[in-house]
Structures are given as structure tokens and as C-alpha cells.
mmCIF file with all atom_site columns, C-alpha atoms in Angstrom:
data_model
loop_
_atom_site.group_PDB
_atom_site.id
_atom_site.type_symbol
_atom_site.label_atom_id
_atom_site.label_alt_id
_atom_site.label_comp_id
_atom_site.label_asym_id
_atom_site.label_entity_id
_atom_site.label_seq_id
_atom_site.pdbx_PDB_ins_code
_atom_site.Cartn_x
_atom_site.Cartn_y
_atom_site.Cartn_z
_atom_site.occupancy
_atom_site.B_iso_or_equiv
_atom_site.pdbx_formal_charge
_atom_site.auth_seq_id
_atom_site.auth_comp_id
_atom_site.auth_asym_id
_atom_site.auth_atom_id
_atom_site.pdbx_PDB_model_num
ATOM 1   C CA . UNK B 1 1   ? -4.998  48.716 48.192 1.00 40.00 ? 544 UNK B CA 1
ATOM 2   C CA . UNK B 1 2   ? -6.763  49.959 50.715 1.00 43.00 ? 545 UNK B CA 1
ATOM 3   C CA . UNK B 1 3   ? -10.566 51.824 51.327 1.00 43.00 ? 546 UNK B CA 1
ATOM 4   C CA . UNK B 1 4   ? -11.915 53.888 54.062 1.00 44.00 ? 547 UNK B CA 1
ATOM 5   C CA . UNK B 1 5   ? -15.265 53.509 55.666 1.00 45.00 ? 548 UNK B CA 1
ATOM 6   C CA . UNK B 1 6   ? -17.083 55.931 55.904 1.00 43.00 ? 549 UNK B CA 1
ATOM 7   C CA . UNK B 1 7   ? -21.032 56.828 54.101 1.00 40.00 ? 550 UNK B CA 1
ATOM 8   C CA . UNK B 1 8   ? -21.065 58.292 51.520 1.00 42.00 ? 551 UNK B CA 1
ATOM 9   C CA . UNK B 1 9   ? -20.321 62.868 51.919 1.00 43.00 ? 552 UNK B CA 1
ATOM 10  C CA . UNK B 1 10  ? -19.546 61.712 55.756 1.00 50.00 ? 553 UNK B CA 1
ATOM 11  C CA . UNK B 1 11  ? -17.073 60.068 57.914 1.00 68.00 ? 554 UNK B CA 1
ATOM 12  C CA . UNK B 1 12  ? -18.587 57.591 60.059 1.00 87.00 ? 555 UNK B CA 1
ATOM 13  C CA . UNK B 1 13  ? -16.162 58.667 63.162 1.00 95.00 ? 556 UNK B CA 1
ATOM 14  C CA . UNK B 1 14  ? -15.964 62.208 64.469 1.00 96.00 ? 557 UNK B CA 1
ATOM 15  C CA . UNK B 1 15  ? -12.624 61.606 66.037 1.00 97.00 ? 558 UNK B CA 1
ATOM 16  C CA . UNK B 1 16  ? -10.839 58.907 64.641 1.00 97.00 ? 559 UNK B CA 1
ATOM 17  C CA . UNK B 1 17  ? -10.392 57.841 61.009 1.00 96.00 ? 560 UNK B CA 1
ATOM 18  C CA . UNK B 1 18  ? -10.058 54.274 59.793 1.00 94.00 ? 561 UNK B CA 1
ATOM 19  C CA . UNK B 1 19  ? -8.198  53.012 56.301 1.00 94.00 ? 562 UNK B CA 1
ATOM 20  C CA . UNK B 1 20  ? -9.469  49.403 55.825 1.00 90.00 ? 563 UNK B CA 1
ATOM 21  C CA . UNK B 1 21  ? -6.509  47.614 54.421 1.00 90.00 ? 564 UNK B CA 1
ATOM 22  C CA . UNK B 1 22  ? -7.314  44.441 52.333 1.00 87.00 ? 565 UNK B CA 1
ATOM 23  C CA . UNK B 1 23  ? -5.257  42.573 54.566 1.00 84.00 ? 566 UNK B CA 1
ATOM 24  C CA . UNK B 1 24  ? -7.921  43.040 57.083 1.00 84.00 ? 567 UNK B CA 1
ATOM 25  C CA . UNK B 1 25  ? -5.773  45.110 59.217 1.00 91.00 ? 568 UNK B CA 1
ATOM 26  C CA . UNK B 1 26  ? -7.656  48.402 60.274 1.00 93.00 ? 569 UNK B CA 1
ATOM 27  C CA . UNK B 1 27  ? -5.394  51.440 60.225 1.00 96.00 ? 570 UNK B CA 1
ATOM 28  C CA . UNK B 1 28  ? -6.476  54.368 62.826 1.00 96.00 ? 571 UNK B CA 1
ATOM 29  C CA . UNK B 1 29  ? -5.342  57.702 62.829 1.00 97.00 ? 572 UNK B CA 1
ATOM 30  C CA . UNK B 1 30  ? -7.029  60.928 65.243 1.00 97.00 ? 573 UNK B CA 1
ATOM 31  C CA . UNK B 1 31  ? -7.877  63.902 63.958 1.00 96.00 ? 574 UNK B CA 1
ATOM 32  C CA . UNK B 1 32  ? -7.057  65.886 67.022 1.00 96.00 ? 575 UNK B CA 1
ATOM 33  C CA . UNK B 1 33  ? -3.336  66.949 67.806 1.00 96.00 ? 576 UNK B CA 1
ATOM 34  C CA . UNK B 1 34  ? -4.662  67.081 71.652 1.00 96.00 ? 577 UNK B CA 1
ATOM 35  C CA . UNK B 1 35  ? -6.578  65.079 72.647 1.00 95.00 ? 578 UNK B CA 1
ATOM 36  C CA . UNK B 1 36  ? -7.942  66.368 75.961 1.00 94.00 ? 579 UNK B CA 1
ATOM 37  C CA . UNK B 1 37  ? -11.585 67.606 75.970 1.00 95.00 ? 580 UNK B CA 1
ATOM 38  C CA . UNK B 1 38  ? -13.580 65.322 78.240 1.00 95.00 ? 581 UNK B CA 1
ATOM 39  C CA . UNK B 1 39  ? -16.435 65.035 75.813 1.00 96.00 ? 582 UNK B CA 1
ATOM 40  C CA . UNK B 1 40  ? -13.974 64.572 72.800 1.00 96.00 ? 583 UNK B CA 1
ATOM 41  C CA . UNK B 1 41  ? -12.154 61.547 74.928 1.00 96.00 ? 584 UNK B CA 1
ATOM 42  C CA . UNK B 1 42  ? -16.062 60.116 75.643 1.00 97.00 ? 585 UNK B CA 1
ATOM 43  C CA . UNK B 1 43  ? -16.890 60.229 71.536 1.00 97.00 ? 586 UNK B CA 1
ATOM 44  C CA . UNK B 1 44  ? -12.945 59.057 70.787 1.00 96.00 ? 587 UNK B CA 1
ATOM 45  C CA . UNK B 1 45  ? -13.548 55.776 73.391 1.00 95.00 ? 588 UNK B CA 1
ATOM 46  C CA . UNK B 1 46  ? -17.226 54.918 71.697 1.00 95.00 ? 589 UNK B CA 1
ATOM 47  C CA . UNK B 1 47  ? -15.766 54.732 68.175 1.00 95.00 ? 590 UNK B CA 1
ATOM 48  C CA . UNK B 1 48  ? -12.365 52.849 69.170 1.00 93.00 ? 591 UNK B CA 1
ATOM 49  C CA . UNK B 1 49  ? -14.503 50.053 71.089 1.00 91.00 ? 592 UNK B CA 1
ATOM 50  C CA . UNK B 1 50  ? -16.894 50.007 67.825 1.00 90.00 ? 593 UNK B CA 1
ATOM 51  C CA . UNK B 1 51  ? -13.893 48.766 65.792 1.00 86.00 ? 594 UNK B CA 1
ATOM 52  C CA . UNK B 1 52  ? -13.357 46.033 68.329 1.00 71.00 ? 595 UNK B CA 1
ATOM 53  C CA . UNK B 1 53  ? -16.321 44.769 68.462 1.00 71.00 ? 596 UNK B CA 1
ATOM 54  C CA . UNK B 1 54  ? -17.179 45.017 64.154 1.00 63.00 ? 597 UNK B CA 1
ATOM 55  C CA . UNK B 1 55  ? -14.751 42.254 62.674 1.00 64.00 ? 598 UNK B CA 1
ATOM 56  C CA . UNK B 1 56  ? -14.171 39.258 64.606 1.00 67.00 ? 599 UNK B CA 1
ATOM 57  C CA . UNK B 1 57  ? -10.463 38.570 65.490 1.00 72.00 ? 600 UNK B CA 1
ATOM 58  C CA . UNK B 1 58  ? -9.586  42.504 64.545 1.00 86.00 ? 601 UNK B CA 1
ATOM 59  C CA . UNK B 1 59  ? -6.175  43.641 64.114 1.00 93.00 ? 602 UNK B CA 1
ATOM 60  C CA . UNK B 1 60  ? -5.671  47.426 64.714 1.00 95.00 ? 603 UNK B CA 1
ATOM 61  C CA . UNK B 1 61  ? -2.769  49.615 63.997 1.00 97.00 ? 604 UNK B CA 1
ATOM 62  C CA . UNK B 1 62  ? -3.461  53.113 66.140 1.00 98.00 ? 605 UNK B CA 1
ATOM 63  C CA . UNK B 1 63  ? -1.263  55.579 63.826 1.00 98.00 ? 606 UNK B CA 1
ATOM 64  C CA . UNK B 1 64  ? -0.331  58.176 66.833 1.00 98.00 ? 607 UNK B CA 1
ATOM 65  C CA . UNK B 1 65  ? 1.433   60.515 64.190 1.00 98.00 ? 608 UNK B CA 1
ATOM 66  C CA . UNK B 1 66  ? -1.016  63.618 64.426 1.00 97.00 ? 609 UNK B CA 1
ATOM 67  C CA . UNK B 1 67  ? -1.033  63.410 67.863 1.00 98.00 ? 610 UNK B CA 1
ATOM 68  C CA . UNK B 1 68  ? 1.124   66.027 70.155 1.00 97.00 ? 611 UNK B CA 1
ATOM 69  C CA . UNK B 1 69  ? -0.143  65.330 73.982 1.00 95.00 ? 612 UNK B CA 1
ATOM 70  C CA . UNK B 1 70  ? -2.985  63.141 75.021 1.00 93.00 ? 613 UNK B CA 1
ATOM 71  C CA . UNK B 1 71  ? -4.619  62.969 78.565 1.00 94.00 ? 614 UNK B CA 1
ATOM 72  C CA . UNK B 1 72  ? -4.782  60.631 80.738 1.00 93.00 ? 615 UNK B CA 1
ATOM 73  C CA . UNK B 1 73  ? -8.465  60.247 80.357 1.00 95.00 ? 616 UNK B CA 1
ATOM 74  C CA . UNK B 1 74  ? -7.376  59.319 76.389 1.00 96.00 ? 617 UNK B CA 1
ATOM 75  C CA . UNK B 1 75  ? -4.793  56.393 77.969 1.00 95.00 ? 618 UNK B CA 1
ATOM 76  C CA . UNK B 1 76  ? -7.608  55.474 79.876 1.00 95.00 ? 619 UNK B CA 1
ATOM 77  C CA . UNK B 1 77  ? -9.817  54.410 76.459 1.00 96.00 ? 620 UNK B CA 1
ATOM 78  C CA . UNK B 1 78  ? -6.770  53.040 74.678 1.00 96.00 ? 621 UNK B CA 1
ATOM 79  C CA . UNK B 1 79  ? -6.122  50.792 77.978 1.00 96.00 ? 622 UNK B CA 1
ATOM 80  C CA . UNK B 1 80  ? -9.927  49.488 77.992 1.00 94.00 ? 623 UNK B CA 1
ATOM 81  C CA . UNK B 1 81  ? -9.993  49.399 73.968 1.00 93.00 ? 624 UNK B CA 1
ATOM 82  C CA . UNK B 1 82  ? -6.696  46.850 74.356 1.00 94.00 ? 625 UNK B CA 1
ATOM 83  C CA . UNK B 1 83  ? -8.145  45.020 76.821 1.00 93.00 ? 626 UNK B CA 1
ATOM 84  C CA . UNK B 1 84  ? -11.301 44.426 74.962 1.00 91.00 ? 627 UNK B CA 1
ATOM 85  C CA . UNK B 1 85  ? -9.627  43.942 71.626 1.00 91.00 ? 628 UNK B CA 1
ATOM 86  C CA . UNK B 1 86  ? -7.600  41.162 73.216 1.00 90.00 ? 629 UNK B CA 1
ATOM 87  C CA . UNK B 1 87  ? -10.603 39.044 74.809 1.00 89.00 ? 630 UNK B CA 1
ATOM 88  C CA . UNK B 1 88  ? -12.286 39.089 71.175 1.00 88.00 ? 631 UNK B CA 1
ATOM 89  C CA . UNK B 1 89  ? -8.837  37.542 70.058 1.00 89.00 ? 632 UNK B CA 1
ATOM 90  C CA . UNK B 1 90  ? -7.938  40.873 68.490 1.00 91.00 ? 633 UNK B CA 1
ATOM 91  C CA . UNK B 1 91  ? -4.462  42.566 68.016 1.00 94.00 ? 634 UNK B CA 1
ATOM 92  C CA . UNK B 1 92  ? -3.468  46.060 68.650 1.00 96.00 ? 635 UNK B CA 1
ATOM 93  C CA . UNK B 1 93  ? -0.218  48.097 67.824 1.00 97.00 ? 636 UNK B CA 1
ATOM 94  C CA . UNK B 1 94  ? 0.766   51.700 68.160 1.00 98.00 ? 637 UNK B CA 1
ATOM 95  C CA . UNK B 1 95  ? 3.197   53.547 65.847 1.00 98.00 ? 638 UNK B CA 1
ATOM 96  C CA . UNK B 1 96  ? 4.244   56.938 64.756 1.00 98.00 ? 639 UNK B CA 1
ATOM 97  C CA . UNK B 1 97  ? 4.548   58.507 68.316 1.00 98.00 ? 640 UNK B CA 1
ATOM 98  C CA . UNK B 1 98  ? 6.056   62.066 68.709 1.00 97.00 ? 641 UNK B CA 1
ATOM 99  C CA . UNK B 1 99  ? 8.907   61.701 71.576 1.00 96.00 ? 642 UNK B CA 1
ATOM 100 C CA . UNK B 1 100 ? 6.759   63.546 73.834 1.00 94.00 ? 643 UNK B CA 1
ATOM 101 C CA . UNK B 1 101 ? 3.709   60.939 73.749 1.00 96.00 ? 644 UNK B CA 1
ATOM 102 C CA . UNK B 1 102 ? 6.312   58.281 73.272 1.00 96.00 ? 645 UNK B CA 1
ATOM 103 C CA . UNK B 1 103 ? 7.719   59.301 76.624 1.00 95.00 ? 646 UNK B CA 1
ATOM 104 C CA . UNK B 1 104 ? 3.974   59.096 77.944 1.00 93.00 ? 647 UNK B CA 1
ATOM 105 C CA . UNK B 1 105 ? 4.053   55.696 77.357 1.00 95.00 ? 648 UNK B CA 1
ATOM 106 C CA . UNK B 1 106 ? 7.141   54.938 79.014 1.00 95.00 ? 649 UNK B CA 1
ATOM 107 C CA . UNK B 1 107 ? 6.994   57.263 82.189 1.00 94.00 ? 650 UNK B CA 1
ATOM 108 C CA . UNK B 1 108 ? 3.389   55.249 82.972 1.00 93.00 ? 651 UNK B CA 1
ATOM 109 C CA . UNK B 1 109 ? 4.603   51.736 81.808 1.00 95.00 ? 652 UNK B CA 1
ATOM 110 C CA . UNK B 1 110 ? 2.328   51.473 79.338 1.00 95.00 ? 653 UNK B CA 1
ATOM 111 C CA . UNK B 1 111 ? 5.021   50.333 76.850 1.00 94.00 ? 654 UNK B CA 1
ATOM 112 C CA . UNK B 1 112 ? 4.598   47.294 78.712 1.00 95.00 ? 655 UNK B CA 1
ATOM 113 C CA . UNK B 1 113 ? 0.828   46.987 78.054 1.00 95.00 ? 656 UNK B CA 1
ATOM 114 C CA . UNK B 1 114 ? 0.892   48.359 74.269 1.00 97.00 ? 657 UNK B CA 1
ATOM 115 C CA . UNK B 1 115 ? 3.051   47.095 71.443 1.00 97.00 ? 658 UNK B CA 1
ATOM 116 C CA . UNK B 1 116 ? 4.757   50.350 70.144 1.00 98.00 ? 659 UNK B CA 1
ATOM 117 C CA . UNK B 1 117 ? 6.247   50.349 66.572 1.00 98.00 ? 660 UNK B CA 1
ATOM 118 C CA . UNK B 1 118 ? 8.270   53.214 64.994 1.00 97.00 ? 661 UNK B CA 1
ATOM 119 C CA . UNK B 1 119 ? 5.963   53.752 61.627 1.00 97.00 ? 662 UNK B CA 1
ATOM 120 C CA . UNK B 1 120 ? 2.804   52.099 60.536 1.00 96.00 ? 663 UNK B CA 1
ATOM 121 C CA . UNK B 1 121 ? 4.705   49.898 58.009 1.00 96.00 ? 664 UNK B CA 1
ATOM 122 C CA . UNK B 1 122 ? 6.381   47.617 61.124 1.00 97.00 ? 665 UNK B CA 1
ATOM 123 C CA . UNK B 1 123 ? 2.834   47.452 62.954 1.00 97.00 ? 666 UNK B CA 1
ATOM 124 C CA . UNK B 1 124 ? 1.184   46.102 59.597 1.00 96.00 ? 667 UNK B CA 1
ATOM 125 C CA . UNK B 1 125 ? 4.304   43.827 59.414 1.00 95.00 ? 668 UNK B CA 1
ATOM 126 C CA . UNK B 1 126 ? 4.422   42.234 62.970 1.00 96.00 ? 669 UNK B CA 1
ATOM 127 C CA . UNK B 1 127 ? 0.203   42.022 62.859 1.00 94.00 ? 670 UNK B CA 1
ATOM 128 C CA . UNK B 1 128 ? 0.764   39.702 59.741 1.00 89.00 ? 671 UNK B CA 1
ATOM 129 C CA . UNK B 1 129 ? 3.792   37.667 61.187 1.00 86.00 ? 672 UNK B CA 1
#
């Protein structure tokens, strides 16, 4: 079971939406395919770091599955969001990548950085392990 946050006739995110699992686990998915405007990527890195910084010891899954291309702006967020999540204790996993953001994350390394799972079911699964 899970519930989503937001108030009531109104998401509380503009880009992002979050399912609240009982587990505790946040799930994250965008509501851009592109995620490239500049003042889309400032509004997208202000609500990630709000989930870090809500629950203590947070566990994130970031469900990539809408998602077609991201900038590098966009990694940039993700990288500080990780970094941040960590220092609070948190966890973070990706999942549901398209091969062309997949291959993002590998051309840059950033495979090394981020835990990347194939669907959201594994992330949930290796957060609670």
C-alpha cells in the first residue's frame, strides 16, 4: 500500500512526483521526458533536496522510466542530491532507465557514483536488504 503526498487538488512538486510506500521507501518519478530547461533543472534540484532533508535516514528510489534525455545540468542535481542523501545516512537507487540515459550514466561514470537497478521492484528490494 502505498500514498502520495501531495495537498489536497495539488501536487506538492512541480517536477517530480513522490509515492510514499509504507515501507518508508520514497518512490520518485519526473514528469518531464527532457529534462533540460535551466529553470525546470533549478525547480527539479529544490524538490529532490526537500526529500532528503524531510525523513531522517531516507531511502529514495528515482524511477527514470519517463525520462528520454536529461542534461547535464539535471546530473548535476542528482550528483549533489546523492551526496546529500548519503551524509543524512540516506539511500538512493535509480531504475527504469531508457538505453539512451542508461548510456549517460555509463559514458560519464556515473554508474559508479549511482546504484542503477533495471525496474523499481529491485531498487525497493536492495533498499530493504
Amino acid at each position: 500500500m502505498t500514498t502520495h503526498e501531495q495537498t489536497p487538488g495539488m501536487s506538492k512538486y512541480q517536477c517530480i512526483e513522490l509515492d510514499q510506500r509504507d515501507d518508508g521507501t520514497g518512490v520518485v518519478s519526473f514528469r518531464d521526458d527532457r529534462i533540460m530547461d535551466p529553470e525546470r533543472i533549478e525547480v527539479l534540484g529544490k524538490e529532490l533536496l526537500s526529500l532528503g532533508s524531510d525523513h531522517e535516514n531516507p531511502q529514495l528510489v528515482l524511477d527514470f522510466s519517463q525520462v528520454r534525455f536529461l542534461s547535464s545540468a539535471a546530473i548535476n542535481k542528482l550528483i549533489v542530491m546523492e551526496k546529500r542523501l548519503r551524509a543524512r545516512g540516506g539511500r538512493l537507487r535509480l531504475c527504469s532507465m531508457k538505453p539512451a540515459v542508461r548510456d549517460l550514466f555509463g559514458f560519464t561514470h556515473l554508474d559508479s557514483l549511482f546504484a542503477i537497478d533495471d525496474d523499481i521492484k529491485d531498487s525497493i528490494e536492495a533498499l530493504n536488504n
